[in-house]
Structures are given as C-alpha cells and as structure tokens.
C-alpha cells in the first residue's frame, strides 16, 4: 500500500514481552481503520541470527480487532500516534540476547490484498539476569 516497504526497527532487552506498535496508513498516508481489513492476522516470528533464519520460531494468528485500532493512541515517537499494537510474550518466543528477530504480520486489506506489517527487533543481552 505504501510506495516503499516499511520495516519498523528497534532494540529491546531479551527478557520479557515485546510490544510491536505502528501507524498503519495507505499510499496517501491516510490512517487505516479496522474496516480496511479482514478479520484474521497471520503472525510469524523469525530468528534471523539462528542457523535456520527462514524457519519461523512462532507461527500463529491474531484477531484483527485485537491488533488494529480505529483511532490513534499516543506514543513517544511523534505527535500522531499508533493504531497497530500487539504483545508477544516470552512464553511464545524464547527471545535470545544478541539475536535479531523479524516479526511479520500479514493482514488482508479488503480491496488491495496482503498488507504486511514488519518489525525487526535486536535483543540486547541482560548481564547477570
């Protein structure tokens, strides 16, 4: 939908849950709402630092209404906010320090097909944890 693919990058500590957030917009930078998507979201997480980076360490689905909001929520990145958020727990993925993980959400736009939302998180190791 956007002219160039977006990958949201961040560094986090290895311990605990991860909270991917993004602002979903169309090619005109208009904010998308729940009505723009089908009901199911595919989630795959890949450990890009592993010996098998193309094999998902987590494959599951999310309910679209649980990850896409109809209004923007405030955050610290800018004054506009985000309308996509999820929580991936350490029960779902064994986050390992020194590794980079690609988190891929596939939503289906009602008129334009697949709408990927992609994150890369670098997990920083905790020393003495």
PDB file of N, CA and C in Angstrom, residues 16-89:
ATOM      1  N   UNK A  16      11.405 -10.731  28.822  1.00  0.00           N
ATOM      2  CA  UNK A  16      10.052 -10.175  28.840  1.00  0.00           C
ATOM      3  C   UNK A  16       9.341 -10.147  27.508  1.00  0.00           C
ATOM      4  N   UNK A  17       8.163  -9.571  27.554  1.00  0.00           N
ATOM      5  CA  UNK A  17       7.303  -9.463  26.372  1.00  0.00           C
ATOM      6  C   UNK A  17       7.796  -8.357  25.454  1.00  0.00           C
ATOM      7  N   UNK A  18       7.412  -8.456  24.185  1.00  0.00           N
ATOM      8  CA  UNK A  18       7.708  -7.422  23.189  1.00  0.00           C
ATOM      9  C   UNK A  18       6.381  -6.815  22.760  1.00  0.00           C
ATOM     10  N   UNK A  19       6.413  -5.497  22.462  1.00  0.00           N
ATOM     11  CA  UNK A  19       5.185  -4.754  22.188  1.00  0.00           C
ATOM     12  C   UNK A  19       5.304  -4.021  20.852  1.00  0.00           C
ATOM     13  N   UNK A  20       5.174  -4.727  19.722  1.00  0.00           N
ATOM     14  CA  UNK A  20       5.256  -4.044  18.428  1.00  0.00           C
ATOM     15  C   UNK A  20       4.116  -3.042  18.255  1.00  0.00           C
ATOM     16  N   UNK A  21       4.471  -1.838  17.790  1.00  0.00           N
ATOM     17  CA  UNK A  21       3.478  -0.788  17.540  1.00  0.00           C
ATOM     18  C   UNK A  21       3.810  -0.095  16.237  1.00  0.00           C
ATOM     19  N   UNK A  22       2.780   0.333  15.527  1.00  0.00           N
ATOM     20  CA  UNK A  22       2.980   1.035  14.252  1.00  0.00           C
ATOM     21  C   UNK A  22       1.744   1.861  13.934  1.00  0.00           C
ATOM     22  N   UNK A  23       1.922   2.777  13.014  1.00  0.00           N
ATOM     23  CA  UNK A  23       0.781   3.528  12.463  1.00  0.00           C
ATOM     24  C   UNK A  23       0.551   2.983  11.065  1.00  0.00           C
ATOM     25  N   UNK A  24      -0.632   2.417  10.835  1.00  0.00           N
ATOM     26  CA  UNK A  24      -0.970   1.849   9.540  1.00  0.00           C
ATOM     27  C   UNK A  24      -1.625   2.908   8.674  1.00  0.00           C
ATOM     28  N   UNK A  25      -1.037   3.143   7.506  1.00  0.00           N
ATOM     29  CA  UNK A  25      -1.571   4.130   6.580  1.00  0.00           C
ATOM     30  C   UNK A  25      -1.609   3.547   5.174  1.00  0.00           C
ATOM     31  N   UNK A  26      -2.419   4.150   4.320  1.00  0.00           N
ATOM     32  CA  UNK A  26      -2.455   3.735   2.920  1.00  0.00           C
ATOM     33  C   UNK A  26      -1.410   4.518   2.126  1.00  0.00           C
ATOM     34  N   UNK A  27      -1.408   4.349   0.835  1.00  0.00           N
ATOM     35  CA  UNK A  27      -0.402   5.002  -0.017  1.00  0.00           C
ATOM     36  C   UNK A  27      -0.486   6.524   0.006  1.00  0.00           C
ATOM     37  N   UNK A  28      -1.625   7.065   0.447  1.00  0.00           N
ATOM     38  CA  UNK A  28      -1.786   8.516   0.576  1.00  0.00           C
ATOM     39  C   UNK A  28      -1.512   9.008   1.996  1.00  0.00           C
ATOM     40  N   UNK A  29      -1.010   8.103   2.831  1.00  0.00           N
ATOM     41  CA  UNK A  29      -0.738   8.372   4.247  1.00  0.00           C
ATOM     42  C   UNK A  29      -1.996   8.647   5.058  1.00  0.00           C
ATOM     43  N   UNK A  30      -3.152   8.171   4.577  1.00  0.00           N
ATOM     44  CA  UNK A  30      -4.374   8.234   5.369  1.00  0.00           C
ATOM     45  C   UNK A  30      -4.376   7.057   6.338  1.00  0.00           C
ATOM     46  N   UNK A  31      -4.737   7.297   7.570  1.00  0.00           N
ATOM     47  CA  UNK A  31      -4.738   6.254   8.595  1.00  0.00           C
ATOM     48  C   UNK A  31      -5.812   5.218   8.279  1.00  0.00           C
ATOM     49  N   UNK A  32      -5.434   3.952   8.355  1.00  0.00           N
ATOM     50  CA  UNK A  32      -6.364   2.855   8.101  1.00  0.00           C
ATOM     51  C   UNK A  32      -7.063   2.444   9.394  1.00  0.00           C
ATOM     52  N   UNK A  33      -8.305   2.017   9.287  1.00  0.00           N
ATOM     53  CA  UNK A  33      -9.079   1.563  10.430  1.00  0.00           C
ATOM     54  C   UNK A  33      -9.396   0.082  10.273  1.00  0.00           C
ATOM     55  N   UNK A  34     -10.083  -0.474  11.241  1.00  0.00           N
ATOM     56  CA  UNK A  34     -10.447  -1.895  11.210  1.00  0.00           C
ATOM     57  C   UNK A  34     -11.249  -2.256   9.971  1.00  0.00           C
ATOM     58  N   UNK A  35     -12.063  -1.343   9.477  1.00  0.00           N
ATOM     59  CA  UNK A  35     -12.905  -1.613   8.311  1.00  0.00           C
ATOM     60  C   UNK A  35     -12.088  -1.907   7.056  1.00  0.00           C
ATOM     61  N   UNK A  36     -10.818  -1.546   7.051  1.00  0.00           N
ATOM     62  CA  UNK A  36      -9.970  -1.766   5.879  1.00  0.00           C
ATOM     63  C   UNK A  36      -9.471  -3.199   5.760  1.00  0.00           C
ATOM     64  N   UNK A  37      -9.662  -4.018   6.812  1.00  0.00           N
ATOM     65  CA  UNK A  37      -9.035  -5.339   6.851  1.00  0.00           C
ATOM     66  C   UNK A  37     -10.029  -6.457   7.126  1.00  0.00           C
ATOM     67  N   UNK A  38      -9.628  -7.669   6.723  1.00  0.00           N
ATOM     68  CA  UNK A  38     -10.352  -8.872   7.080  1.00  0.00           C
ATOM     69  C   UNK A  38     -10.160  -9.174   8.556  1.00  0.00           C
ATOM     70  N   UNK A  39     -10.757 -10.247   9.044  1.00  0.00           N
ATOM     71  CA  UNK A  39     -10.815 -10.491  10.486  1.00  0.00           C
ATOM     72  C   UNK A  39      -9.591 -11.178  11.085  1.00  0.00           C
ATOM     73  N   UNK A  40      -8.776 -11.845  10.278  1.00  0.00           N
ATOM     74  CA  UNK A  40      -7.667 -12.619  10.820  1.00  0.00           C
ATOM     75  C   UNK A  40      -6.325 -12.029  10.393  1.00  0.00           C
ATOM     76  N   UNK A  41      -5.349 -12.123  11.291  1.00  0.00           N
ATOM     77  CA  UNK A  41      -3.997 -11.634  11.048  1.00  0.00           C
ATOM     78  C   UNK A  41      -3.035 -12.794  11.275  1.00  0.00           C
ATOM     79  N   UNK A  42      -2.185 -13.041  10.305  1.00  0.00           N
ATOM     80  CA  UNK A  42      -1.161 -14.075  10.446  1.00  0.00           C
ATOM     81  C   UNK A  42       0.078 -13.450  11.065  1.00  0.00           C
ATOM     82  N   UNK A  43       0.671 -14.133  12.037  1.00  0.00           N
ATOM     83  CA  UNK A  43       1.885 -13.665  12.692  1.00  0.00           C
ATOM     84  C   UNK A  43       2.949 -14.747  12.585  1.00  0.00           C
ATOM     85  N   UNK A  44       4.108 -14.378  12.050  1.00  0.00           N
ATOM     86  CA  UNK A  44       5.278 -15.256  12.020  1.00  0.00           C
ATOM     87  C   UNK A  44       6.452 -14.488  12.592  1.00  0.00           C
ATOM     88  N   UNK A  45       7.216 -15.152  13.468  1.00  0.00           N
ATOM     89  CA  UNK A  45       8.424 -14.565  14.039  1.00  0.00           C
ATOM     90  C   UNK A  45       9.600 -15.442  13.623  1.00  0.00           C
ATOM     91  N   UNK A  46      10.656 -14.791  13.130  1.00  0.00           N
ATOM     92  CA  UNK A  46      11.855 -15.469  12.658  1.00  0.00           C
ATOM     93  C   UNK A  46      13.057 -14.988  13.455  1.00  0.00           C
ATOM     94  N   UNK A  47      13.917 -15.917  13.848  1.00  0.00           N
ATOM     95  CA  UNK A  47      15.189 -15.569  14.487  1.00  0.00           C
ATOM     96  C   UNK A  47      16.222 -15.468  13.377  1.00  0.00           C
ATOM     97  N   UNK A  48      16.511 -14.249  12.942  1.00  0.00           N
ATOM     98  CA  UNK A  48      17.419 -14.044  11.811  1.00  0.00           C
ATOM     99  C   UNK A  48      18.856 -14.420  12.140  1.00  0.00           C
ATOM    100  N   UNK A  49      19.170 -14.553  13.422  1.00  0.00           N
ATOM    101  CA  UNK A  49      20.525 -14.894  13.843  1.00  0.00           C
ATOM    102  C   UNK A  49      20.715 -16.393  14.042  1.00  0.00           C
ATOM    103  N   UNK A  50      19.675 -17.168  13.854  1.00  0.00           N
ATOM    104  CA  UNK A  50      19.764 -18.614  14.064  1.00  0.00           C
ATOM    105  C   UNK A  50      20.360 -19.299  12.835  1.00  0.00           C
ATOM    106  N   UNK A  51      20.589 -20.590  12.952  1.00  0.00           N
ATOM    107  CA  UNK A  51      21.104 -21.351  11.812  1.00  0.00           C
ATOM    108  C   UNK A  51      20.020 -21.613  10.767  1.00  0.00           C
ATOM    109  N   UNK A  52      18.752 -21.355  11.117  1.00  0.00           N
ATOM    110  CA  UNK A  52      17.630 -21.525  10.191  1.00  0.00           C
ATOM    111  C   UNK A  52      16.775 -20.261  10.193  1.00  0.00           C
ATOM    112  N   UNK A  53      17.289 -19.157   9.653  1.00  0.00           N
ATOM    113  CA  UNK A  53      16.576 -17.876   9.751  1.00  0.00           C
ATOM    114  C   UNK A  53      15.259 -17.815   8.980  1.00  0.00           C
ATOM    115  N   UNK A  54      15.040 -18.709   8.040  1.00  0.00           N
ATOM    116  CA  UNK A  54      13.790 -18.683   7.277  1.00  0.00           C
ATOM    117  C   UNK A  54      12.719 -19.606   7.868  1.00  0.00           C
ATOM    118  N   UNK A  55      13.020 -20.233   9.001  1.00  0.00           N
ATOM    119  CA  UNK A  55      12.050 -21.075   9.699  1.00  0.00           C
ATOM    120  C   UNK A  55      11.472 -20.280  10.865  1.00  0.00           C
ATOM    121  N   UNK A  56      10.165 -20.149  10.891  1.00  0.00           N
ATOM    122  CA  UNK A  56       9.509 -19.364  11.941  1.00  0.00           C
ATOM    123  C   UNK A  56       9.665 -20.044  13.299  1.00  0.00           C
ATOM    124  N   UNK A  57       9.997 -19.248  14.312  1.00  0.00           N
ATOM    125  CA  UNK A  57      10.023 -19.750  15.686  1.00  0.00           C
ATOM    126  C   UNK A  57       8.642 -19.608  16.325  1.00  0.00           C
ATOM    127  N   UNK A  58       7.772 -18.853  15.683  1.00  0.00           N
ATOM    128  CA  UNK A  58       6.376 -18.729  16.088  1.00  0.00           C
ATOM    129  C   UNK A  58       5.531 -18.507  14.849  1.00  0.00           C
ATOM    130  N   UNK A  59       4.508 -19.310  14.685  1.00  0.00           N
ATOM    131  CA  UNK A  59       3.505 -19.127  13.624  1.00  0.00           C
ATOM    132  C   UNK A  59       2.143 -19.233  14.287  1.00  0.00           C
ATOM    133  N   UNK A  60       1.368 -18.168  14.197  1.00  0.00           N
ATOM    134  CA  UNK A  60       0.071 -18.148  14.856  1.00  0.00           C
ATOM    135  C   UNK A  60      -0.811 -17.111  14.169  1.00  0.00           C
ATOM    136  N   UNK A  61      -1.981 -16.901  14.707  1.00  0.00           N
ATOM    137  CA  UNK A  61      -2.864 -15.852  14.198  1.00  0.00           C
ATOM    138  C   UNK A  61      -3.272 -14.949  15.356  1.00  0.00           C
ATOM    139  N   UNK A  62      -3.682 -13.754  14.979  1.00  0.00           N
ATOM    140  CA  UNK A  62      -4.246 -12.797  15.913  1.00  0.00           C
ATOM    141  C   UNK A  62      -5.583 -12.354  15.335  1.00  0.00           C
ATOM    142  N   UNK A  63      -6.472 -11.900  16.177  1.00  0.00           N
ATOM    143  CA  UNK A  63      -7.733 -11.324  15.728  1.00  0.00           C
ATOM    144  C   UNK A  63      -7.487  -9.868  15.364  1.00  0.00           C
ATOM    145  N   UNK A  64      -7.905  -9.471  14.183  1.00  0.00           N
ATOM    146  CA  UNK A  64      -7.629  -8.127  13.692  1.00  0.00           C
ATOM    147  C   UNK A  64      -8.090  -7.060  14.678  1.00  0.00           C
ATOM    148  N   UNK A  65      -9.266  -7.218  15.276  1.00  0.00           N
ATOM    149  CA  UNK A  65      -9.768  -6.187  16.191  1.00  0.00           C
ATOM    150  C   UNK A  65      -8.927  -6.088  17.461  1.00  0.00           C
ATOM    151  N   UNK A  66      -8.095  -7.095  17.741  1.00  0.00           N
ATOM    152  CA  UNK A  66      -7.207  -7.033  18.902  1.00  0.00           C
ATOM    153  C   UNK A  66      -5.895  -6.330  18.597  1.00  0.00           C
ATOM    154  N   UNK A  67      -5.563  -6.149  17.315  1.00  0.00           N
ATOM    155  CA  UNK A  67      -4.281  -5.509  16.981  1.00  0.00           C
ATOM    156  C   UNK A  67      -4.428  -4.184  16.237  1.00  0.00           C
ATOM    157  N   UNK A  68      -5.575  -3.952  15.593  1.00  0.00           N
ATOM    158  CA  UNK A  68      -5.792  -2.694  14.860  1.00  0.00           C
ATOM    159  C   UNK A  68      -6.858  -1.885  15.582  1.00  0.00           C
ATOM    160  N   UNK A  69      -6.549  -0.613  15.826  1.00  0.00           N
ATOM    161  CA  UNK A  69      -7.499   0.301  16.481  1.00  0.00           C
ATOM    162  C   UNK A  69      -8.112   1.230  15.442  1.00  0.00           C
ATOM    163  N   UNK A  70      -9.284   1.742  15.753  1.00  0.00           N
ATOM    164  CA  UNK A  70      -9.929   2.714  14.869  1.00  0.00           C
ATOM    165  C   UNK A  70      -9.479   4.146  15.132  1.00  0.00           C
ATOM    166  N   UNK A  71      -8.716   4.337  16.185  1.00  0.00           N
ATOM    167  CA  UNK A  71      -8.197   5.666  16.491  1.00  0.00           C
ATOM    168  C   UNK A  71      -6.736   5.543  16.899  1.00  0.00           C
ATOM    169  N   UNK A  72      -6.020   6.640  16.817  1.00  0.00           N
ATOM    170  CA  UNK A  72      -4.601   6.652  17.151  1.00  0.00           C
ATOM    171  C   UNK A  72      -4.407   6.810  18.659  1.00  0.00           C
ATOM    172  N   UNK A  73      -3.441   6.076  19.189  1.00  0.00           N
ATOM    173  CA  UNK A  73      -3.045   6.198  20.596  1.00  0.00           C
ATOM    174  C   UNK A  73      -1.721   6.939  20.651  1.00  0.00           C
ATOM    175  N   UNK A  74      -1.502   7.676  21.711  1.00  0.00           N
ATOM    176  CA  UNK A  74      -0.273   8.464  21.807  1.00  0.00           C
ATOM    177  C   UNK A  74       0.933   7.572  22.116  1.00  0.00           C
ATOM    178  N   UNK A  75       2.068   8.022  21.632  1.00  0.00           N
ATOM    179  CA  UNK A  75       3.347   7.378  21.916  1.00  0.00           C
ATOM    180  C   UNK A  75       4.430   8.436  21.888  1.00  0.00           C
ATOM    181  N   UNK A  76       5.671   8.017  22.118  1.00  0.00           N
ATOM    182  CA  UNK A  76       6.768   8.980  22.214  1.00  0.00           C
ATOM    183  C   UNK A  76       7.463   9.248  20.889  1.00  0.00           C
ATOM    184  N   UNK A  77       7.139   8.520  19.836  1.00  0.00           N
ATOM    185  CA  UNK A  77       7.847   8.685  18.561  1.00  0.00           C
ATOM    186  C   UNK A  77       7.460   9.958  17.820  1.00  0.00           C
ATOM    187  N   UNK A  78       6.185  10.343  17.902  1.00  0.00           N
ATOM    188  CA  UNK A  78       5.716  11.564  17.243  1.00  0.00           C
ATOM    189  C   UNK A  78       4.389  11.970  17.880  1.00  0.00           C
ATOM    190  N   UNK A  79       3.832  13.048  17.387  1.00  0.00           N
ATOM    191  CA  UNK A  79       2.575  13.532  17.966  1.00  0.00           C
ATOM    192  C   UNK A  79       1.344  12.879  17.343  1.00  0.00           C
ATOM    193  N   UNK A  80       1.535  12.088  16.271  1.00  0.00           N
ATOM    194  CA  UNK A  80       0.391  11.459  15.599  1.00  0.00           C
ATOM    195  C   UNK A  80      -0.110  10.226  16.341  1.00  0.00           C
ATOM    196  N   UNK A  81       0.769   9.303  16.680  1.00  0.00           N
ATOM    197  CA  UNK A  81       0.385   8.113  17.417  1.00  0.00           C
ATOM    198  C   UNK A  81       0.368   6.848  16.580  1.00  0.00           C
ATOM    199  N   UNK A  82      -0.124   5.761  17.178  1.00  0.00           N
ATOM    200  CA  UNK A  82      -0.154   4.446  16.535  1.00  0.00           C
ATOM    201  C   UNK A  82      -1.563   3.873  16.568  1.00  0.00           C
ATOM    202  N   UNK A  83      -1.845   2.973  15.613  1.00  0.00           N
ATOM    203  CA  UNK A  83      -3.142   2.290  15.579  1.00  0.00           C
ATOM    204  C   UNK A  83      -2.996   0.778  15.423  1.00  0.00           C
ATOM    205  N   UNK A  84      -1.757   0.290  15.520  1.00  0.00           N
ATOM    206  CA  UNK A  84      -1.480  -1.146  15.485  1.00  0.00           C
ATOM    207  C   UNK A  84      -0.631  -1.473  16.701  1.00  0.00           C
ATOM    208  N   UNK A  85      -1.053  -2.473  17.478  1.00  0.00           N
ATOM    209  CA  UNK A  85      -0.242  -2.899  18.618  1.00  0.00           C
ATOM    210  C   UNK A  85      -0.543  -4.351  18.949  1.00  0.00           C
ATOM    211  N   UNK A  86       0.476  -4.996  19.485  1.00  0.00           N
ATOM    212  CA  UNK A  86       0.349  -6.390  19.877  1.00  0.00           C
ATOM    213  C   UNK A  86       1.302  -6.631  21.041  1.00  0.00           C
ATOM    214  N   UNK A  87       1.138  -7.771  21.682  1.00  0.00           N
ATOM    215  CA  UNK A  87       2.056  -8.229  22.720  1.00  0.00           C
ATOM    216  C   UNK A  87       2.475  -9.646  22.364  1.00  0.00           C
ATOM    217  N   UNK A  88       3.781  -9.860  22.284  1.00  0.00           N
ATOM    218  CA  UNK A  88       4.323 -11.202  22.063  1.00  0.00           C
ATOM    219  C   UNK A  88       5.099 -11.556  23.323  1.00  0.00           C
ATOM    220  N   UNK A  89       4.639 -12.566  24.035  1.00  0.00           N
ATOM    221  CA  UNK A  89       5.226 -12.893  25.330  1.00  0.00           C
ATOM    222  C   UNK A  89       6.448 -13.802  25.180  1.00  0.00           C
TER     223      UNK A  89
END
